[in-house]
Each structure stands twice: as structure tokens, then as C-alpha cells.
């Protein structure tokens, strides 16, 4: 029985790989994709999500979520993802009608016969708004798997202490971490181990279909400034590691810890603050520390190659 998931996303180069991986994997059923402003503005992330859904032949609804953080000015990362969010790669414009994002989140969770896993790979504004506007519905969420935050000496990329998704809307992140739904946090301390280049996806690169062509372009155009790796090691695939952890939990190793989000610190706003001493409250989060990188790379290569073959054959994902 596939696990029902909703992907909340700011596509986004690494978001695109994560959505492709989800579409390619029988372990999950994508109930919906909801866009949020982040890597680029909502006027890009929402159409990008719709265009990806078209490319992958997904029948699930796509939502247009928050255009800005709860209370702060928006922060974008075009220097990493390009002005269009896909490093300049152009997909055909979708004709889908997008639903309002937060009501779509609520509807999908309420209609699902099985508890839903939310995979949040962008700023957490939509998720926080769901918790504020539909608290009973939000409590039905089985788990929120977040690409965000950091730990140990790998805390930040937006600032030295804050990871981008959390930094963009720390107030939303603080609400989400405090809400009480189980969380898995896949932060930079894990994702910076998950380096992927074209050389790690040989079967996909040889496949040559629409997914392969897009991934080849994305991997070549992704300049994550905080972790500028050489071509030999590839680039940190933040979002697809978080998604992979849903498909195959053994890809990461976690510790159950109390995590809060700083939203007032002069130098630490956006920091995921981890209590390793167990003094601030019951653990609320499974924090990823270890990554089986070869297992992750093999999953990506295998699943995206299978996906590409289906797209070449004219079938959906
Ligand atoms: O810090 C990396 C995260 O920020 C990823 O989700 C990337 O897509 C950006 O949203
Ligand atoms: Ca993202």
C-alpha cells in the first residue's frame, strides 16, 4: 500500500529531482503538490510545479501557496536556481488550474483515508498557515519530513547559522516545530553528504529521455554557493534526500531530539536549535545525521532511469 504524501515545494532545481523521484517511486502516492515562494517567487514556483506535474504525467492537483513569509520580507535564491528556478531550463507552460495552496493541503489531508506524510522541501509558510487555519486537520498529519535546518558544524547556507528554508520564514518554522506533529528533519549536516553529479547517474544519463535531459541540465546549472563542490563530487541534493528518506528510511540515520527554531536572534535567526542535553522539553524531531550516500545515489539512478523510460514510451510517471 503506497504511503500518501503531499509535497510542499519551491521548485527549484533540487525540488525538481525530489518530485521526479516521488513520481517514479511505488512506495508513495502523491496526493498533491503545493508551491510556496522560496528559491524564486510564487509567480515562478507555482507554474514550475504545474509544468513538472505535466512533464511527469501526474494527475494530482497542484496548489499555489504563500507568496511571502508570514510576517517578513521575502528572500529568494536566483543565484543558486536561476531566475526561472530551473537554471534556465524551460518546460512547456502548463494549462492547469491551480488551487489555493493551503485549502488544498487541508482538503487532501481531510479526504485521505490514510494518514498523510507531508514532505516539506521549501520554506514552511504553507504548513504553518495550515496549522493556524485548520489545526484539527493539521493534527491528522502522520509526519512532516522537512528538508531544512542544520546541526553540528553544518548549520547554515543562507547565513552561517541558518539554512535557507528555515531562514526565509523562521516564524513559520518555529510554529511547525512546536505544533506537535512528528517531524523528521533532514538538514544541511545530512544533505551536504548527499553529493550527486551526472557521473553518479550513469543509467539515467544514458537513457536520454525528457527526465534525463532535464536532470542533466539541472545538475550542471546548480550552484549552491555555500557548498560549491567541484564537478568530481557533484552538488548537494537537499530535497531529493529528504524525499528518499520517505521511500527508504534506512538511507538516513536519525536521533530523536528536541528542536526549536530561533526567530529573534541577532545572528541566529533561522537557526534550528537542538537540545542535545534533553533539558528543554520532550524530543519532537528525528534529526538526520548519517547518510548512506551510495544507497541514495543508486536509488536516484535506478528510479529516475525507470521514470525516463516510461516517459520515453509515452506513459506517465
Ligand atoms: O537549503 C536548501 C534548501 O533551500 C532546498 O530546499 C533548496 O531547494 C532551497 O529551497
Ligand atoms: Ca526546495
mmCIF file of C-alpha atoms and ligand atoms in Angstrom:
data_model
loop_
_atom_site.group_PDB
_atom_site.id
_atom_site.type_symbol
_atom_site.label_atom_id
_atom_site.label_comp_id
_atom_site.label_asym_id
_atom_site.label_seq_id
_atom_site.Cartn_x
_atom_site.Cartn_y
_atom_site.Cartn_z
ATOM 1 C CA UNK A 1 0.000 0.000 0.000
ATOM 2 C CA UNK A 2 1.758 3.220 -1.108
ATOM 3 C CA UNK A 3 2.159 5.925 1.545
ATOM 4 C CA UNK A 4 0.052 9.020 0.702
ATOM 5 C CA UNK A 5 2.229 12.121 0.540
ATOM 6 C CA UNK A 6 1.812 15.815 -0.202
ATOM 7 C CA UNK A 7 4.869 17.692 -1.440
ATOM 8 C CA UNK A 8 5.180 21.332 -0.362
ATOM 9 C CA UNK A 9 7.852 22.852 -2.520
ATOM 10 C CA UNK A 10 9.614 25.881 -4.022
ATOM 11 C CA UNK A 11 10.809 24.439 -7.353
ATOM 12 C CA UNK A 12 13.681 24.832 -7.544
ATOM 13 C CA UNK A 13 16.391 22.653 -9.023
ATOM 14 C CA UNK A 14 16.707 20.127 -6.219
ATOM 15 C CA UNK A 15 12.943 20.264 -5.710
ATOM 16 C CA UNK A 16 12.535 19.065 -9.303
ATOM 17 C CA UNK A 17 14.663 15.981 -8.669
ATOM 18 C CA UNK A 18 12.707 15.257 -5.488
ATOM 19 C CA UNK A 19 9.363 15.488 -7.306
ATOM 20 C CA UNK A 20 10.664 13.269 -10.122
ATOM 21 C CA UNK A 21 11.886 10.729 -7.556
ATOM 22 C CA UNK A 22 8.496 10.709 -5.837
ATOM 23 C CA UNK A 23 6.699 10.299 -9.166
ATOM 24 C CA UNK A 24 8.995 7.384 -10.020
ATOM 25 C CA UNK A 25 8.526 5.502 -6.761
ATOM 26 C CA UNK A 26 5.800 2.951 -5.943
ATOM 27 C CA UNK A 27 6.322 3.419 -2.196
ATOM 28 C CA UNK A 28 4.383 6.684 -2.286
ATOM 29 C CA UNK A 29 1.249 8.146 -3.826
ATOM 30 C CA UNK A 30 1.458 11.894 -4.500
ATOM 31 C CA UNK A 31 -1.893 13.298 -3.378
ATOM 32 C CA UNK A 32 -0.887 16.820 -4.377
ATOM 33 C CA UNK A 33 1.907 19.295 -4.926
ATOM 34 C CA UNK A 34 1.676 22.720 -3.282
ATOM 35 C CA UNK A 35 4.025 25.538 -4.269
ATOM 36 C CA UNK A 36 5.451 28.151 -1.939
ATOM 37 C CA UNK A 37 7.688 31.147 -2.615
ATOM 38 C CA UNK A 38 11.318 30.414 -1.829
ATOM 39 C CA UNK A 39 14.060 29.758 -4.333
ATOM 40 C CA UNK A 40 12.197 32.117 -6.636
ATOM 41 C CA UNK A 41 8.876 33.934 -6.349
ATOM 42 C CA UNK A 42 5.493 32.187 -6.329
ATOM 43 C CA UNK A 43 4.927 33.514 -9.827
ATOM 44 C CA UNK A 44 7.652 31.040 -10.833
ATOM 45 C CA UNK A 45 7.442 28.233 -8.275
ATOM 46 C CA UNK A 46 3.728 27.648 -8.858
ATOM 47 C CA UNK A 47 3.949 27.363 -12.670
ATOM 48 C CA UNK A 48 7.146 25.322 -12.246
ATOM 49 C CA UNK A 49 5.265 22.839 -10.056
ATOM 50 C CA UNK A 50 2.461 22.625 -12.618
ATOM 51 C CA UNK A 51 4.883 22.191 -15.523
ATOM 52 C CA UNK A 52 6.699 19.406 -13.667
ATOM 53 C CA UNK A 53 3.403 17.659 -12.962
ATOM 54 C CA UNK A 54 2.613 17.833 -16.690
ATOM 55 C CA UNK A 55 6.058 16.511 -17.650
ATOM 56 C CA UNK A 56 5.598 13.591 -15.275
ATOM 57 C CA UNK A 57 2.005 12.919 -16.285
ATOM 58 C CA UNK A 58 0.777 13.406 -12.728
ATOM 59 C CA UNK A 59 -2.995 13.645 -12.282
ATOM 60 C CA UNK A 60 -2.785 15.039 -8.766
ATOM 61 C CA UNK A 61 -3.857 18.638 -8.095
ATOM 62 C CA UNK A 62 -1.289 21.425 -7.877
ATOM 63 C CA UNK A 63 -1.719 24.329 -5.466
ATOM 64 C CA UNK A 64 -0.453 27.896 -5.390
ATOM 65 C CA UNK A 65 0.541 28.682 -1.818
ATOM 66 C CA UNK A 66 2.103 31.574 0.026
ATOM 67 C CA UNK A 67 3.755 34.361 -1.947
ATOM 68 C CA UNK A 68 5.658 35.638 1.097
ATOM 69 C CA UNK A 69 6.631 34.608 4.632
ATOM 70 C CA UNK A 70 4.113 35.068 7.440
ATOM 71 C CA UNK A 71 5.486 38.385 8.605
ATOM 72 C CA UNK A 72 8.777 39.074 6.896
ATOM 73 C CA UNK A 73 10.004 40.302 3.549
ATOM 74 C CA UNK A 74 10.566 37.517 1.032
ATOM 75 C CA UNK A 75 14.071 36.140 0.394
ATOM 76 C CA UNK A 76 14.894 34.395 -2.886
ATOM 77 C CA UNK A 77 17.885 32.425 -4.237
ATOM 78 C CA UNK A 78 18.086 33.080 -8.009
ATOM 79 C CA UNK A 79 21.869 32.996 -7.698
ATOM 80 C CA UNK A 80 21.524 29.278 -6.957
ATOM 81 C CA UNK A 81 18.471 28.232 -9.002
ATOM 82 C CA UNK A 82 18.474 30.790 -11.805
ATOM 83 C CA UNK A 83 15.842 33.435 -12.445
ATOM 84 C CA UNK A 84 13.275 30.874 -13.604
ATOM 85 C CA UNK A 85 14.011 28.410 -10.799
ATOM 86 C CA UNK A 86 15.224 25.646 -13.121
ATOM 87 C CA UNK A 87 18.628 27.033 -14.014
ATOM 88 C CA UNK A 88 17.217 28.356 -17.251
ATOM 89 C CA UNK A 89 15.714 25.030 -18.320
ATOM 90 C CA UNK A 90 12.356 25.682 -19.950
ATOM 91 C CA UNK A 91 9.388 23.331 -19.638
ATOM 92 C CA UNK A 92 6.186 23.815 -21.653
ATOM 93 C CA UNK A 93 3.831 26.146 -19.797
ATOM 94 C CA UNK A 94 1.075 24.203 -18.070
ATOM 95 C CA UNK A 95 -2.602 24.949 -18.623
ATOM 96 C CA UNK A 96 -3.548 23.517 -15.262
ATOM 97 C CA UNK A 97 -5.815 25.479 -12.977
ATOM 98 C CA UNK A 98 -4.007 25.784 -9.679
ATOM 99 C CA UNK A 99 -5.986 25.690 -6.443
ATOM 100 C CA UNK A 100 -5.280 27.959 -3.439
ATOM 101 C CA UNK A 101 -2.467 26.141 -1.662
ATOM 102 C CA UNK A 102 -3.480 25.995 1.992
ATOM 103 C CA UNK A 103 -7.111 24.996 1.320
ATOM 104 C CA UNK A 104 -5.764 22.275 -0.989
ATOM 105 C CA UNK A 105 -3.463 20.999 1.773
ATOM 106 C CA UNK A 106 -6.449 20.872 4.135
ATOM 107 C CA UNK A 107 -8.745 19.172 1.615
ATOM 108 C CA UNK A 108 -6.243 16.466 0.689
ATOM 109 C CA UNK A 109 -5.469 15.652 4.332
ATOM 110 C CA UNK A 110 -9.172 15.532 5.236
ATOM 111 C CA UNK A 111 -10.100 13.378 2.244
ATOM 112 C CA UNK A 112 -7.282 10.856 2.664
ATOM 113 C CA UNK A 113 -8.386 7.521 4.127
ATOM 114 C CA UNK A 114 -4.827 7.020 5.376
ATOM 115 C CA UNK A 115 -2.786 9.494 7.454
ATOM 116 C CA UNK A 116 -0.713 11.698 5.169
ATOM 117 C CA UNK A 117 3.016 12.380 5.211
ATOM 118 C CA UNK A 118 3.850 15.960 4.239
ATOM 119 C CA UNK A 119 7.230 16.328 2.545
ATOM 120 C CA UNK A 120 8.181 19.977 3.037
ATOM 121 C CA UNK A 121 11.115 20.954 0.850
ATOM 122 C CA UNK A 122 10.692 24.720 0.803
ATOM 123 C CA UNK A 123 10.011 27.454 3.364
ATOM 124 C CA UNK A 124 7.346 26.309 5.852
ATOM 125 C CA UNK A 125 4.855 29.155 5.376
ATOM 126 C CA UNK A 126 2.064 26.986 3.894
ATOM 127 C CA UNK A 127 2.426 24.381 6.623
ATOM 128 C CA UNK A 128 2.284 26.980 9.391
ATOM 129 C CA UNK A 129 -0.779 28.583 7.802
ATOM 130 C CA UNK A 130 -2.470 25.167 7.681
ATOM 131 C CA UNK A 131 -1.750 24.734 11.391
ATOM 132 C CA UNK A 132 -3.191 28.149 12.221
ATOM 133 C CA UNK A 133 -6.246 27.997 9.941
ATOM 134 C CA UNK A 134 -7.022 24.242 10.146
ATOM 135 C CA UNK A 135 -5.493 22.954 13.406
ATOM 136 C CA UNK A 136 -7.645 19.826 13.673
ATOM 137 C CA UNK A 137 -6.811 18.871 10.124
ATOM 138 C CA UNK A 138 -3.110 19.527 10.689
ATOM 139 C CA UNK A 139 -3.141 17.171 13.675
ATOM 140 C CA UNK A 140 -4.166 14.360 11.306
ATOM 141 C CA UNK A 141 -0.797 14.592 9.536
ATOM 142 C CA UNK A 142 1.179 11.446 10.229
ATOM 143 C CA UNK A 143 4.632 13.023 9.859
ATOM 144 C CA UNK A 144 6.269 16.074 8.327
ATOM 145 C CA UNK A 145 9.578 15.302 6.619
ATOM 146 C CA UNK A 146 11.387 18.601 6.333
ATOM 147 C CA UNK A 147 14.373 19.482 4.215
ATOM 148 C CA UNK A 148 15.618 22.269 6.406
ATOM 149 C CA UNK A 149 17.872 23.350 9.196
ATOM 150 C CA UNK A 150 21.225 22.006 10.146
ATOM 151 C CA UNK A 151 23.275 20.620 13.027
ATOM 152 C CA UNK A 152 26.796 20.422 14.438
ATOM 153 C CA UNK A 153 29.227 22.369 12.208
ATOM 154 C CA UNK A 154 26.848 22.382 9.254
ATOM 155 C CA UNK A 155 24.173 24.833 10.352
ATOM 156 C CA UNK A 156 23.762 27.305 7.579
ATOM 157 C CA UNK A 157 23.856 28.322 3.961
ATOM 158 C CA UNK A 158 21.636 31.417 3.935
ATOM 159 C CA UNK A 159 23.677 32.682 6.892
ATOM 160 C CA UNK A 160 26.424 30.998 8.921
ATOM 161 C CA UNK A 161 23.738 29.794 11.351
ATOM 162 C CA UNK A 162 20.598 29.388 9.219
ATOM 163 C CA UNK A 163 19.583 27.110 6.353
ATOM 164 C CA UNK A 164 17.598 28.750 3.546
ATOM 165 C CA UNK A 165 14.172 27.103 4.003
ATOM 166 C CA UNK A 166 14.125 27.941 7.697
ATOM 167 C CA UNK A 167 15.742 31.367 7.247
ATOM 168 C CA UNK A 168 13.132 32.523 4.722
ATOM 169 C CA UNK A 169 10.325 32.094 7.259
ATOM 170 C CA UNK A 170 11.655 31.349 10.748
ATOM 171 C CA UNK A 171 8.346 32.326 12.353
ATOM 172 C CA UNK A 172 6.533 29.672 10.301
ATOM 173 C CA UNK A 173 9.252 27.125 11.057
ATOM 174 C CA UNK A 174 9.026 27.817 14.795
ATOM 175 C CA UNK A 175 5.270 27.160 14.663
ATOM 176 C CA UNK A 176 5.722 23.931 12.730
ATOM 177 C CA UNK A 177 8.405 22.518 15.037
ATOM 178 C CA UNK A 178 6.330 23.407 18.121
ATOM 179 C CA UNK A 179 2.996 22.130 16.800
ATOM 180 C CA UNK A 180 3.346 18.521 17.909
ATOM 181 C CA UNK A 181 3.121 16.558 14.659
ATOM 182 C CA UNK A 182 6.102 14.149 14.377
ATOM 183 C CA UNK A 183 8.937 15.653 12.353
ATOM 184 C CA UNK A 184 11.917 14.254 10.517
ATOM 185 C CA UNK A 185 14.476 16.985 9.904
ATOM 186 C CA UNK A 186 16.864 16.419 7.014
ATOM 187 C CA UNK A 187 19.250 19.320 7.426
ATOM 188 C CA UNK A 188 22.435 20.531 5.804
ATOM 189 C CA UNK A 189 24.557 18.318 8.054
ATOM 190 C CA UNK A 190 22.957 15.389 6.190
ATOM 191 C CA UNK A 191 22.315 16.832 2.738
ATOM 192 C CA UNK A 192 25.878 18.111 2.335
ATOM 193 C CA UNK A 193 26.886 14.436 2.420
ATOM 194 C CA UNK A 194 24.439 13.671 -0.407
ATOM 195 C CA UNK A 195 26.526 14.977 -3.299
ATOM 196 C CA UNK A 196 25.264 13.941 -6.711
ATOM 197 C CA UNK A 197 26.650 14.649 -10.159
ATOM 198 C CA UNK A 198 25.854 13.248 -13.591
ATOM 199 C CA UNK A 199 28.634 10.715 -13.019
ATOM 200 C CA UNK A 200 26.576 9.171 -10.229
ATOM 201 C CA UNK A 201 23.548 8.687 -12.506
ATOM 202 C CA UNK A 202 25.086 6.783 -15.428
ATOM 203 C CA UNK A 203 21.997 4.811 -16.418
ATOM 204 C CA UNK A 204 19.858 7.937 -16.355
ATOM 205 C CA UNK A 205 22.343 9.930 -18.418
ATOM 206 C CA UNK A 206 22.440 7.082 -20.952
ATOM 207 C CA UNK A 207 18.633 6.995 -21.094
ATOM 208 C CA UNK A 208 18.393 10.334 -22.849
ATOM 209 C CA UNK A 209 14.680 10.952 -22.380
ATOM 210 C CA UNK A 210 12.827 14.019 -21.055
ATOM 211 C CA UNK A 211 13.677 13.391 -17.395
ATOM 212 C CA UNK A 212 17.299 12.613 -18.210
ATOM 213 C CA UNK A 213 17.692 15.742 -20.311
ATOM 214 C CA UNK A 214 16.227 17.956 -17.605
ATOM 215 C CA UNK A 215 18.294 16.391 -14.820
ATOM 216 C CA UNK A 216 21.485 16.694 -16.873
ATOM 217 C CA UNK A 217 20.799 20.407 -17.310
ATOM 218 C CA UNK A 218 19.809 20.934 -13.674
ATOM 219 C CA UNK A 219 22.876 19.200 -12.261
ATOM 220 C CA UNK A 220 25.083 21.296 -14.476
ATOM 221 C CA UNK A 221 23.493 24.583 -13.511
ATOM 222 C CA UNK A 222 23.055 24.184 -9.762
ATOM 223 C CA UNK A 223 25.468 26.438 -7.918
ATOM 224 C CA UNK A 224 24.814 26.019 -4.230
ATOM 225 C CA UNK A 225 27.152 28.782 -3.090
ATOM 226 C CA UNK A 226 27.547 27.555 0.430
ATOM 227 C CA UNK A 227 28.715 24.191 -0.812
ATOM 228 C CA UNK A 228 30.315 24.837 -4.133
ATOM 229 C CA UNK A 229 31.682 21.399 -4.924
ATOM 230 C CA UNK A 230 33.850 20.533 -7.881
ATOM 231 C CA UNK A 231 32.342 18.553 -10.735
ATOM 232 C CA UNK A 232 34.075 15.428 -9.416
ATOM 233 C CA UNK A 233 31.892 15.298 -6.311
ATOM 234 C CA UNK A 234 28.598 16.733 -7.546
ATOM 235 C CA UNK A 235 26.199 19.060 -5.807
ATOM 236 C CA UNK A 236 24.266 18.589 -2.585
ATOM 237 C CA UNK A 237 20.817 17.239 -3.485
ATOM 238 C CA UNK A 238 18.981 18.580 -0.473
ATOM 239 C CA UNK A 239 15.348 17.923 -1.363
ATOM 240 C CA UNK A 240 15.667 14.550 -3.040
ATOM 241 C CA UNK A 241 17.499 13.229 0.041
ATOM 242 C CA UNK A 242 14.527 14.234 2.196
ATOM 243 C CA UNK A 243 12.178 12.505 -0.244
ATOM 244 C CA UNK A 244 14.435 9.452 -0.449
ATOM 245 C CA UNK A 245 14.240 9.145 3.344
ATOM 246 C CA UNK A 246 10.470 8.670 2.969
ATOM 247 C CA UNK A 247 10.956 5.962 0.340
ATOM 248 C CA UNK A 248 13.796 4.167 2.136
ATOM 249 C CA UNK A 249 14.235 5.290 5.761
ATOM 250 C CA UNK A 250 17.496 3.327 6.014
ATOM 251 C CA UNK A 251 19.141 5.925 3.768
ATOM 252 C CA UNK A 252 19.484 8.182 6.810
ATOM 253 C CA UNK A 253 20.234 7.580 10.467
ATOM 254 C CA UNK A 254 18.498 9.849 12.958
ATOM 255 C CA UNK A 255 18.480 10.851 16.615
ATOM 256 C CA UNK A 256 15.269 11.758 18.464
ATOM 257 C CA UNK A 257 15.921 15.233 19.872
ATOM 258 C CA UNK A 258 14.192 18.454 20.912
ATOM 259 C CA UNK A 259 14.495 21.065 18.186
ATOM 260 C CA UNK A 260 13.311 24.662 18.259
ATOM 261 C CA UNK A 261 13.749 27.452 15.726
ATOM 262 C CA UNK A 262 15.330 30.774 16.646
ATOM 263 C CA UNK A 263 13.322 33.687 15.240
ATOM 264 C CA UNK A 264 14.643 36.659 17.213
ATOM 265 C CA UNK A 265 18.416 36.202 17.419
ATOM 266 C CA UNK A 266 20.604 38.942 16.013
ATOM 267 C CA UNK A 267 22.967 36.397 14.419
ATOM 268 C CA UNK A 268 20.933 33.243 14.879
ATOM 269 C CA UNK A 269 17.515 33.975 13.376
ATOM 270 C CA UNK A 270 16.561 30.925 11.284
ATOM 271 C CA UNK A 271 18.796 28.562 13.241
ATOM 272 C CA UNK A 272 17.458 25.129 14.168
ATOM 273 C CA UNK A 273 18.491 24.901 17.799
ATOM 274 C CA UNK A 274 18.989 21.334 19.002
ATOM 275 C CA UNK A 275 18.891 20.371 22.694
ATOM 276 C CA UNK A 276 21.452 17.552 22.997
ATOM 277 C CA UNK A 277 21.161 17.624 26.821
ATOM 278 C CA UNK A 278 17.422 16.865 26.986
ATOM 279 C CA UNK A 279 16.641 19.923 29.159
ATOM 280 C CA UNK A 280 14.178 21.957 27.077
ATOM 281 C CA UNK A 281 11.380 19.519 26.529
ATOM 282 C CA UNK A 282 10.383 16.162 25.158
ATOM 283 C CA UNK A 283 12.057 15.326 21.839
ATOM 284 C CA UNK A 284 9.898 16.472 18.926
ATOM 285 C CA UNK A 285 12.070 15.619 15.967
ATOM 286 C CA UNK A 286 14.040 12.831 14.327
ATOM 287 C CA UNK A 287 17.167 14.653 13.223
ATOM 288 C CA UNK A 288 19.156 13.129 10.353
ATOM 289 C CA UNK A 289 22.879 12.753 10.929
ATOM 290 C CA UNK A 290 24.118 9.785 8.898
ATOM 291 C CA UNK A 291 23.558 9.249 5.173
ATOM 292 C CA UNK A 292 24.134 6.093 3.122
ATOM 293 C CA UNK A 293 25.277 8.087 0.090
ATOM 294 C CA UNK A 294 25.809 5.147 -2.256
ATOM 295 C CA UNK A 295 22.346 3.790 -1.402
ATOM 296 C CA UNK A 296 20.895 7.232 -2.112
ATOM 297 C CA UNK A 297 22.728 7.628 -5.417
ATOM 298 C CA UNK A 298 21.698 4.140 -6.520
ATOM 299 C CA UNK A 299 18.054 4.851 -5.688
ATOM 300 C CA UNK A 300 18.134 8.087 -7.661
ATOM 301 C CA UNK A 301 19.849 6.452 -10.650
ATOM 302 C CA UNK A 302 17.539 3.443 -10.729
ATOM 303 C CA UNK A 303 14.244 5.219 -10.150
ATOM 304 C CA UNK A 304 14.896 8.196 -12.434
ATOM 305 C CA UNK A 305 16.056 5.838 -15.202
ATOM 306 C CA UNK A 306 12.860 3.813 -14.873
ATOM 307 C CA UNK A 307 10.873 7.047 -14.908
ATOM 308 C CA UNK A 308 12.655 8.274 -18.017
ATOM 309 C CA UNK A 309 11.923 5.035 -19.862
ATOM 310 C CA UNK A 310 8.218 5.385 -19.062
ATOM 311 C CA UNK A 311 8.194 8.969 -20.295
ATOM 312 C CA UNK A 312 10.010 7.946 -23.485
ATOM 313 C CA UNK A 313 7.353 5.254 -24.017
ATOM 314 C CA UNK A 314 4.691 7.939 -23.702
ATOM 315 C CA UNK A 315 3.402 6.609 -20.410
ATOM 316 C CA UNK A 316 3.034 8.780 -17.363
ATOM 317 C CA UNK A 317 5.344 8.529 -14.385
HETATM 318 O O1 LIG B 1 18.896 24.964 1.755
HETATM 319 C C1 LIG B 1 18.466 24.153 0.701
HETATM 320 C C2 LIG B 1 17.001 24.268 0.507
HETATM 321 O O2 LIG B 1 16.655 25.602 0.133
HETATM 322 C C3 LIG B 1 16.467 23.391 -0.636
HETATM 323 O O3 LIG B 1 15.143 23.018 -0.370
HETATM 324 C C4 LIG B 1 16.521 24.306 -1.813
HETATM 325 O O4 LIG B 1 15.586 23.916 -2.836
HETATM 326 C C5 LIG B 1 16.096 25.597 -1.180
HETATM 327 O O5 LIG B 1 14.678 25.597 -1.098
HETATM 328 CA CA1 LIG B 2 13.427 23.452 -2.058
#
